[in-house]
Structure formats: structure tokens, C-alpha cells
Short mmCIF file of C-alpha atoms in Angstrom, two decimals:
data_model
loop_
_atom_site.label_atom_id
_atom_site.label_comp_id
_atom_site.label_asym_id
_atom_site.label_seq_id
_atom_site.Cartn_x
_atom_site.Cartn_y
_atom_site.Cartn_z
CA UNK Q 169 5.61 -30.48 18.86
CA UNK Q 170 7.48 -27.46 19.05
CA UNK Q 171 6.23 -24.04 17.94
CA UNK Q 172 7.33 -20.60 18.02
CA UNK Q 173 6.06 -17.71 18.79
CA UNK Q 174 5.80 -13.90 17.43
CA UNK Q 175 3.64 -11.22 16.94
CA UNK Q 176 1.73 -11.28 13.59
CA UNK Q 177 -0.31 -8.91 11.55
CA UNK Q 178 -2.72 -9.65 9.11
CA UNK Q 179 -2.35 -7.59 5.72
CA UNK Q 180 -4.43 -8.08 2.49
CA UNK Q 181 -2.08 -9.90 -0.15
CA UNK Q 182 -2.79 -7.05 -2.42
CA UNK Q 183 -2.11 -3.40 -0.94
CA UNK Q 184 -2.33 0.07 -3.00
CA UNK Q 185 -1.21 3.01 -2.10
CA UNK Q 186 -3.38 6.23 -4.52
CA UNK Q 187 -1.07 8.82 -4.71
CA UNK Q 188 -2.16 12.64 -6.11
CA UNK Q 189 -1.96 12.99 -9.56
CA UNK Q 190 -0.76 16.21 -9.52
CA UNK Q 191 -0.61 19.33 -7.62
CA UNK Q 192 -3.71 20.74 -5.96
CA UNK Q 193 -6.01 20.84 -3.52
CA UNK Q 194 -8.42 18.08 -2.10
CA UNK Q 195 -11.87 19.16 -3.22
CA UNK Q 196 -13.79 16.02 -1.45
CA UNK Q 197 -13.74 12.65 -0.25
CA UNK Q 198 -15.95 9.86 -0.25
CA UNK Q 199 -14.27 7.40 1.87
CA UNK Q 200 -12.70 6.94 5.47
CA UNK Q 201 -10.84 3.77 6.88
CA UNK Q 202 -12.53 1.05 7.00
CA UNK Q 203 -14.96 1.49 4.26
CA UNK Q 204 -15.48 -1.49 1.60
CA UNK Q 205 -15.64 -0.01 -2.11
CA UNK Q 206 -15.82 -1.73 -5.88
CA UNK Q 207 -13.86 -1.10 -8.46
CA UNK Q 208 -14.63 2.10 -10.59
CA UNK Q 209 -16.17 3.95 -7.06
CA UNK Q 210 -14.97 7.81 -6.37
CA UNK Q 211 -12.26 8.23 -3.33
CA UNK Q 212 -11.00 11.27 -3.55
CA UNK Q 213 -11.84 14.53 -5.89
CA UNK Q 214 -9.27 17.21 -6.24
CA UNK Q 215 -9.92 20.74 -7.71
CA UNK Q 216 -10.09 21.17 -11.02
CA UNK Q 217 -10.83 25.26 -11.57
CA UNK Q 218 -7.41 26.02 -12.91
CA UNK Q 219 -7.68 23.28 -14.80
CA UNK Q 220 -10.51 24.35 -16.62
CA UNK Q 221 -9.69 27.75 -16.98
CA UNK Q 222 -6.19 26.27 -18.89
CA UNK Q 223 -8.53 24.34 -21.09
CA UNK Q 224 -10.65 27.60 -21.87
CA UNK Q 225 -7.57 29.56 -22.41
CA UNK Q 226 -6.40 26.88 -24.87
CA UNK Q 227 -9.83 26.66 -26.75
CA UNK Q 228 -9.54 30.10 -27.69
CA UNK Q 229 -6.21 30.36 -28.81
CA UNK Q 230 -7.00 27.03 -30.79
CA UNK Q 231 -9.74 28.83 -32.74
CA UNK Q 232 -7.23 32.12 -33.31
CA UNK Q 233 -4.92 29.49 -34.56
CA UNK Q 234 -7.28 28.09 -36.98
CA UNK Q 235 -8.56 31.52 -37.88
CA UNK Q 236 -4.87 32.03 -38.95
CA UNK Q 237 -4.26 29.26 -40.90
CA UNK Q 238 -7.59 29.36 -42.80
CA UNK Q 239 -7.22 33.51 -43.74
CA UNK Q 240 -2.81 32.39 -44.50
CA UNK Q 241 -4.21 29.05 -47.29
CA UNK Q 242 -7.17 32.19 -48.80
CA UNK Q 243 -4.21 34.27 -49.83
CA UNK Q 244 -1.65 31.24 -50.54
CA UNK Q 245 0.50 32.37 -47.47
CA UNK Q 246 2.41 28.92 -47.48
CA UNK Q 247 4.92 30.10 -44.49
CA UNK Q 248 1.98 32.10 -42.97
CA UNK Q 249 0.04 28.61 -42.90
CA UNK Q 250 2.80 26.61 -41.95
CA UNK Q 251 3.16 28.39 -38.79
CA UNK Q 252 -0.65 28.87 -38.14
CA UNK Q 253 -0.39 25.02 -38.85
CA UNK Q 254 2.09 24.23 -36.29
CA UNK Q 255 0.56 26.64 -33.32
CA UNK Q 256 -2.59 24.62 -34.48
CA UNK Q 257 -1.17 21.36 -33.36
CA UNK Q 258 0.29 22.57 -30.73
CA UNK Q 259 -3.03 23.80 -29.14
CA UNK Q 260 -4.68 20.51 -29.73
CA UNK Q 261 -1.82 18.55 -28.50
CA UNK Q 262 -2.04 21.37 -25.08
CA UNK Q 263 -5.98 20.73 -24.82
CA UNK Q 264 -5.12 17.01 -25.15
CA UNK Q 265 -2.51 17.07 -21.94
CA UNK Q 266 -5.46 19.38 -20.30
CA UNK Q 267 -8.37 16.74 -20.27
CA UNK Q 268 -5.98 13.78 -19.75
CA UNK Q 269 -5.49 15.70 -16.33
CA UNK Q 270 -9.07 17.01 -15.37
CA UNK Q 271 -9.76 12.79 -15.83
CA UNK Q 272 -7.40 12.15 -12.77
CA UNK Q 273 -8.86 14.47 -10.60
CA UNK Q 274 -11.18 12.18 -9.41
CA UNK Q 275 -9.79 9.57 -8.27
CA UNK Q 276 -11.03 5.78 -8.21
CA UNK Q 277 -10.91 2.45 -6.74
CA UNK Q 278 -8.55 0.56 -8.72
CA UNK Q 279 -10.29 -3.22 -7.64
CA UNK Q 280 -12.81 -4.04 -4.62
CA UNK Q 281 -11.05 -3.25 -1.35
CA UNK Q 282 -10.95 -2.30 1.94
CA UNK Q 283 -9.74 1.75 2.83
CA UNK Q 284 -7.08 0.77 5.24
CA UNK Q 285 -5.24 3.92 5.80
CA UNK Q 286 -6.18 7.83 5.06
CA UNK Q 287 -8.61 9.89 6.51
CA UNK Q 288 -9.37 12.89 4.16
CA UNK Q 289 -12.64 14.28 6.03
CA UNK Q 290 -10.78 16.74 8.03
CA UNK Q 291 -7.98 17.61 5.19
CA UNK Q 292 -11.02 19.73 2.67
CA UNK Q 293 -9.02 22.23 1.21
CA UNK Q 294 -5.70 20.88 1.96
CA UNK Q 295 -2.80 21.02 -0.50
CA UNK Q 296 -1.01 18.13 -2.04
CA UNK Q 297 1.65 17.71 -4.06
CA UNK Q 298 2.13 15.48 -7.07
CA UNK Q 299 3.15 12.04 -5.39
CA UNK Q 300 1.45 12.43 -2.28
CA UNK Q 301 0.27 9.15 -0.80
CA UNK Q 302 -3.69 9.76 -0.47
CA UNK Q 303 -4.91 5.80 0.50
CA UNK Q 304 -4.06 2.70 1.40
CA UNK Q 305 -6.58 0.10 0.01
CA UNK Q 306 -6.20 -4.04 0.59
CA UNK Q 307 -7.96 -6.41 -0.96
CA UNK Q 308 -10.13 -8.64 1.11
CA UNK Q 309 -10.68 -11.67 -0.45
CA UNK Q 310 -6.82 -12.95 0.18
CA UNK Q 311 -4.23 -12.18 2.98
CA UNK Q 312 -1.09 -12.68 4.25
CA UNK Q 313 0.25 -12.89 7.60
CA UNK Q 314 3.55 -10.89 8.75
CA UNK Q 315 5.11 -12.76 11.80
CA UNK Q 316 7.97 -11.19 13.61
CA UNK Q 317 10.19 -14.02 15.11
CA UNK Q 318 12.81 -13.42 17.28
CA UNK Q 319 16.18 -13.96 15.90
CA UNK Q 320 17.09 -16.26 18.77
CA UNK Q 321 14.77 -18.78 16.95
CA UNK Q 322 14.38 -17.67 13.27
CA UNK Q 323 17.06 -20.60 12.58
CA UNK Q 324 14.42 -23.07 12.90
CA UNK Q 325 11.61 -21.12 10.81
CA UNK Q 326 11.90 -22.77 7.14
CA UNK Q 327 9.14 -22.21 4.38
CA UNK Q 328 6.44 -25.27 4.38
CA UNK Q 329 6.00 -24.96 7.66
CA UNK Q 330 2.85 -24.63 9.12
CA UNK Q 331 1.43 -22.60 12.28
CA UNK Q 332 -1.41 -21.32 13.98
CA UNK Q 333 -2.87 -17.57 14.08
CA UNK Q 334 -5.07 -16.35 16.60
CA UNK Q 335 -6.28 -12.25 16.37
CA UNK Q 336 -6.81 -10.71 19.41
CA UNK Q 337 -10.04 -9.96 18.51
CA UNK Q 338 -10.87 -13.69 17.87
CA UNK Q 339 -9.20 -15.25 20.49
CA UNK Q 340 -12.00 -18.50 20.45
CA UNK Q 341 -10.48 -19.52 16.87
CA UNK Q 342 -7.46 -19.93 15.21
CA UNK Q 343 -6.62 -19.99 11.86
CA UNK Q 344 -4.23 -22.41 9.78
CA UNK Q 345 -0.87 -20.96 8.08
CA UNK Q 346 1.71 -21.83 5.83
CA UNK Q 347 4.90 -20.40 6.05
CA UNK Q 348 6.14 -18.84 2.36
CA UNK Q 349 8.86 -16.99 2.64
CA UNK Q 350 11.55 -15.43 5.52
CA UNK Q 351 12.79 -11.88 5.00
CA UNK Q 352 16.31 -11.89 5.03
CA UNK Q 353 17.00 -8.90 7.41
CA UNK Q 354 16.45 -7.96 10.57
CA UNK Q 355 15.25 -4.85 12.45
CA UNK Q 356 14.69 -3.76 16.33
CA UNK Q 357 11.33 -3.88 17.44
CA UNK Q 358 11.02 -3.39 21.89
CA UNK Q 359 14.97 -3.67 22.07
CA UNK Q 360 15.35 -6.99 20.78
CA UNK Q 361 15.92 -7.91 16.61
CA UNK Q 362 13.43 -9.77 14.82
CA UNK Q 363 12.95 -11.09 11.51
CA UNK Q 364 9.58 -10.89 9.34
CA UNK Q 365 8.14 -14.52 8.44
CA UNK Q 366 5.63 -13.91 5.58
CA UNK Q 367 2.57 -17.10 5.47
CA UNK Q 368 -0.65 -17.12 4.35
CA UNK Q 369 -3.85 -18.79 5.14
CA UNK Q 370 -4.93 -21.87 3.98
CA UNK Q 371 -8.54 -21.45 5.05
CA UNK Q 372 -9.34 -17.33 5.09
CA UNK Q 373 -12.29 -17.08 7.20
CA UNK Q 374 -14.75 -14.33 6.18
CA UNK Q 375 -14.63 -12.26 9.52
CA UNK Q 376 -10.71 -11.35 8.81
CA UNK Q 377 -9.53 -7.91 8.01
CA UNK Q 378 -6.70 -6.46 7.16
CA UNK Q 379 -4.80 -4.49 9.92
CA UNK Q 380 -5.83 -6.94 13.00
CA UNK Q 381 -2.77 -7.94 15.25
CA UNK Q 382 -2.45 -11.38 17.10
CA UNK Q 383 -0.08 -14.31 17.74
CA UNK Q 384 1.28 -17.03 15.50
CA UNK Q 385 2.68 -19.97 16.51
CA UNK Q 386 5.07 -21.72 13.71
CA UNK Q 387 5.62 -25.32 14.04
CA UNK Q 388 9.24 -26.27 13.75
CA UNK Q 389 10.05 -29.47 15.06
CA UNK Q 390 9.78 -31.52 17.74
CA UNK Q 391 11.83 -31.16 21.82
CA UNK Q 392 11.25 -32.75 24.51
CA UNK Q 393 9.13 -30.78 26.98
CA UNK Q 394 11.61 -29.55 29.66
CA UNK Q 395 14.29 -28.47 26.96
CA UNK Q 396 11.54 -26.55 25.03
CA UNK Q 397 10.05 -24.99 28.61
CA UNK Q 398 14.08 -24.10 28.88
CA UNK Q 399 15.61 -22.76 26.12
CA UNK Q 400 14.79 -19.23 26.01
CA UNK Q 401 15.99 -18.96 29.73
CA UNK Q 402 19.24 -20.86 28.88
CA UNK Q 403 20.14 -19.18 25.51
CA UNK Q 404 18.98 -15.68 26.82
CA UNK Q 405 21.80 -16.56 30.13
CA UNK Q 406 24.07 -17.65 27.59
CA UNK Q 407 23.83 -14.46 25.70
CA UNK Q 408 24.88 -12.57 29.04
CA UNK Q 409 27.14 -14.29 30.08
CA UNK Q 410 28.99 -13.72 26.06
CA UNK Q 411 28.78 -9.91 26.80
CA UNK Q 412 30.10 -9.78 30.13
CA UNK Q 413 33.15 -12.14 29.99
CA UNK Q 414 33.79 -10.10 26.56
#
């Protein structure tokens, strides 16, 4: 058999990046990389004091509003309680925006996962900006494998294949793949272009995590033994020998 051979990654086959709600300032955090949370448990809480002080604000002129429109329908104002009417809904409809945003200033695991990326601990205090990628959680019940191939052999790679993994911090087992699908364009990675080979597991093993980096070995076919020892050598000499004759 013939296999071959690229880097690989392992990422969870679910990955979510929590952004900031809005603008403000990181109050606390209850997580750091590599921590395992449920669904529902607090990340990340942001400052809510100007918040609240809006809502106060708000509060009061809701009850001047209402004040208004009650004293405009004693003396059968009908414009006076129109417009006490309408400032009336517009206070509710302000206090309304208000606590829709003091509930996302804490924010929460969307589905058990693994923190893969964002430290907070040392950002206390630290502004952000509405959009601001916070964490990066994965799940950890399902993965997929990223293999770069080189493009010398990525003719050969088809989906249905299947291929070995081996994590450098395993390197005593390796793990079954499938090959699913071939990303269409390539990008330069040590000086050379490779293409991205997505496969997943057919057996996930328990001791996996996302973010570990190994070897995968694809199985495409079969050569005999001194061609597949060869080829690289050959192709890479016919390669030069195309650039320098032009």
C-alpha cells in the first residue's frame, strides 16, 4: 500500500468563537484554555454600571411619563395624554433594550466544551469592543482532522479514503480516519503549497483533544516499493529541472 503523508491537527467538529456583546470592559473571567465547562456555565462577565445607571435613568423618567399621562386623562387633556402616552411607550420599550443588554453581560457556555483559545486572567479591566472575539470553545465528544498534503500528491487524495493519525503526544497508538472532503485551494506553509484534507475519526478515543498536532498517513493506492521510495526525489528533480531550462 501506498500512503501519504502530511501534517494534521486535530480540531473539535464543532468550534465557537463568543464574541462581546457590546462595548465595555471585562469585569471577570471564569475560565482559561483548557478548561472543560457545561452548557449554561459563566465565561466571561463584563461591566454592567452604566448599564444600570441607563436603566435607573429610564425608571424615573418612566414614572414622570406616567405621572403625565394620568394628571393629562384627570383634566381630559386628549393631546396632553397622547403625548404622555407615547413618551410612556417609549420608556418601556428603552428599559426593555436596557435589560435585554445587562442579560448578555455575562456571558455563557453555549454547549459542553473545551476553552481552546482566550486567556482573560490578565486582560481585568480591559476594553472591548462590540464584536470582539472573547473564546474559542470545541466540543469534545466529536473531531475532525485537518491534514495538509502537499500538492505534489494531493492528486491522489480522494474522499473514502482511509488513513492513519498518530499525535505526537501519543505516538504508541494510532487512530483510524476517513477522508471527507479536500479543500479546493491551496496556501504556503514552510515554502512549499499545500492543500487541507478534512477526515474524521471512525473510532474517537477518549484521551483526544482538540488542538494536538501529529502525522496522518492517507492511503491512496498501491506502487511498487522502489517507485514509491522514489517519487518524491524524481518529481521534486523534475520540478527543477522545469524552472531552469524555462
Amino acid at each position: 500500500e501506498y500512503a501519504v503523508t502530511g501534517r494534521a491537527r486535530v480540531e473539535g467538529a464543532q468550534q465557537r468563537v463568543l464574541s462581546a456583546p457590546a462595548d465595555g470592559f471585562i469585569k471577570a473571567t471564569h475560565v482559561r484554555p483548557g478548561d472543560r465547562v457545561l452548557a449554561g456555565a459563566p465565561l466571561v462577565d463584563l461591566i454592567d454600571e452604566d448599564l444600570q445607571l441607563e436603566h435607573e435613568r429610564w425608571r424615573s423618567q418612566l414614572a414622570q411619563y406616567e405621572n403625565a399621562y394620568a394628571s393629562a386623562m384627570a383634566k381630559s387633556d386628549r393631546v396632553g395624554a397622547s403625548t404622555s402616552f407615547a413618551r410612556v411607550s417609549e420608556a418601556q420599550a428603552q428599559l426593555g433594550l436596557i435589560e435585554e443588554q445587562r442579560s448578555r453581560v455575562r456571558i455563557v457556555a453555549p454547549f459542553d466544551a473545551l476553552v481552546v483559545q482566550g486567556d482573560l486572567s490578565q486582560s481585568i479591566g480591559a476594553p472591548v469592543r462590540q464584536g470582539d472575539a472573547l473564546l474559542t470553545l470545541a466540543t469534545t465528544d466529536q473531531f475532525r482532522v485537518v491534514v495538509e498534503i502537499d500538492e505534489t500528491d494531493i492528486a491522489r487524495v480522494k474522499p473514502g479514503q482511509a488513513g492513519r493519525l498518530v499525535v505526537s503526544s501519543l505516538p504508541w497508538q494510532h487512530q483510524d480516519l476517513l477522508v471527507e472532503r479536500i479543500t479546493p485551494l491551496a496556501r504556503a506553509v514552510d515554502g512549499r503549497n499545500v492543500f487541507e484534507v478534512q477526515a474524521r475519526l471512525t473510532e474517537p478515543p477518549d484521551i483526544l483533544r482538540p488542538g494536538l498536532l501529529g502525522r496522518a498517513d492517507l492511503l491512496v493506492g498501491h506502487m511498487p516499493p522502489l517507485w514509491a521510495w522514489s517519487r518524491h526525489v524524481i518529481e521534486r528533480l523534475r520540478l527543477a529541472w522545469w524552472l531552469w531550462t524555462g
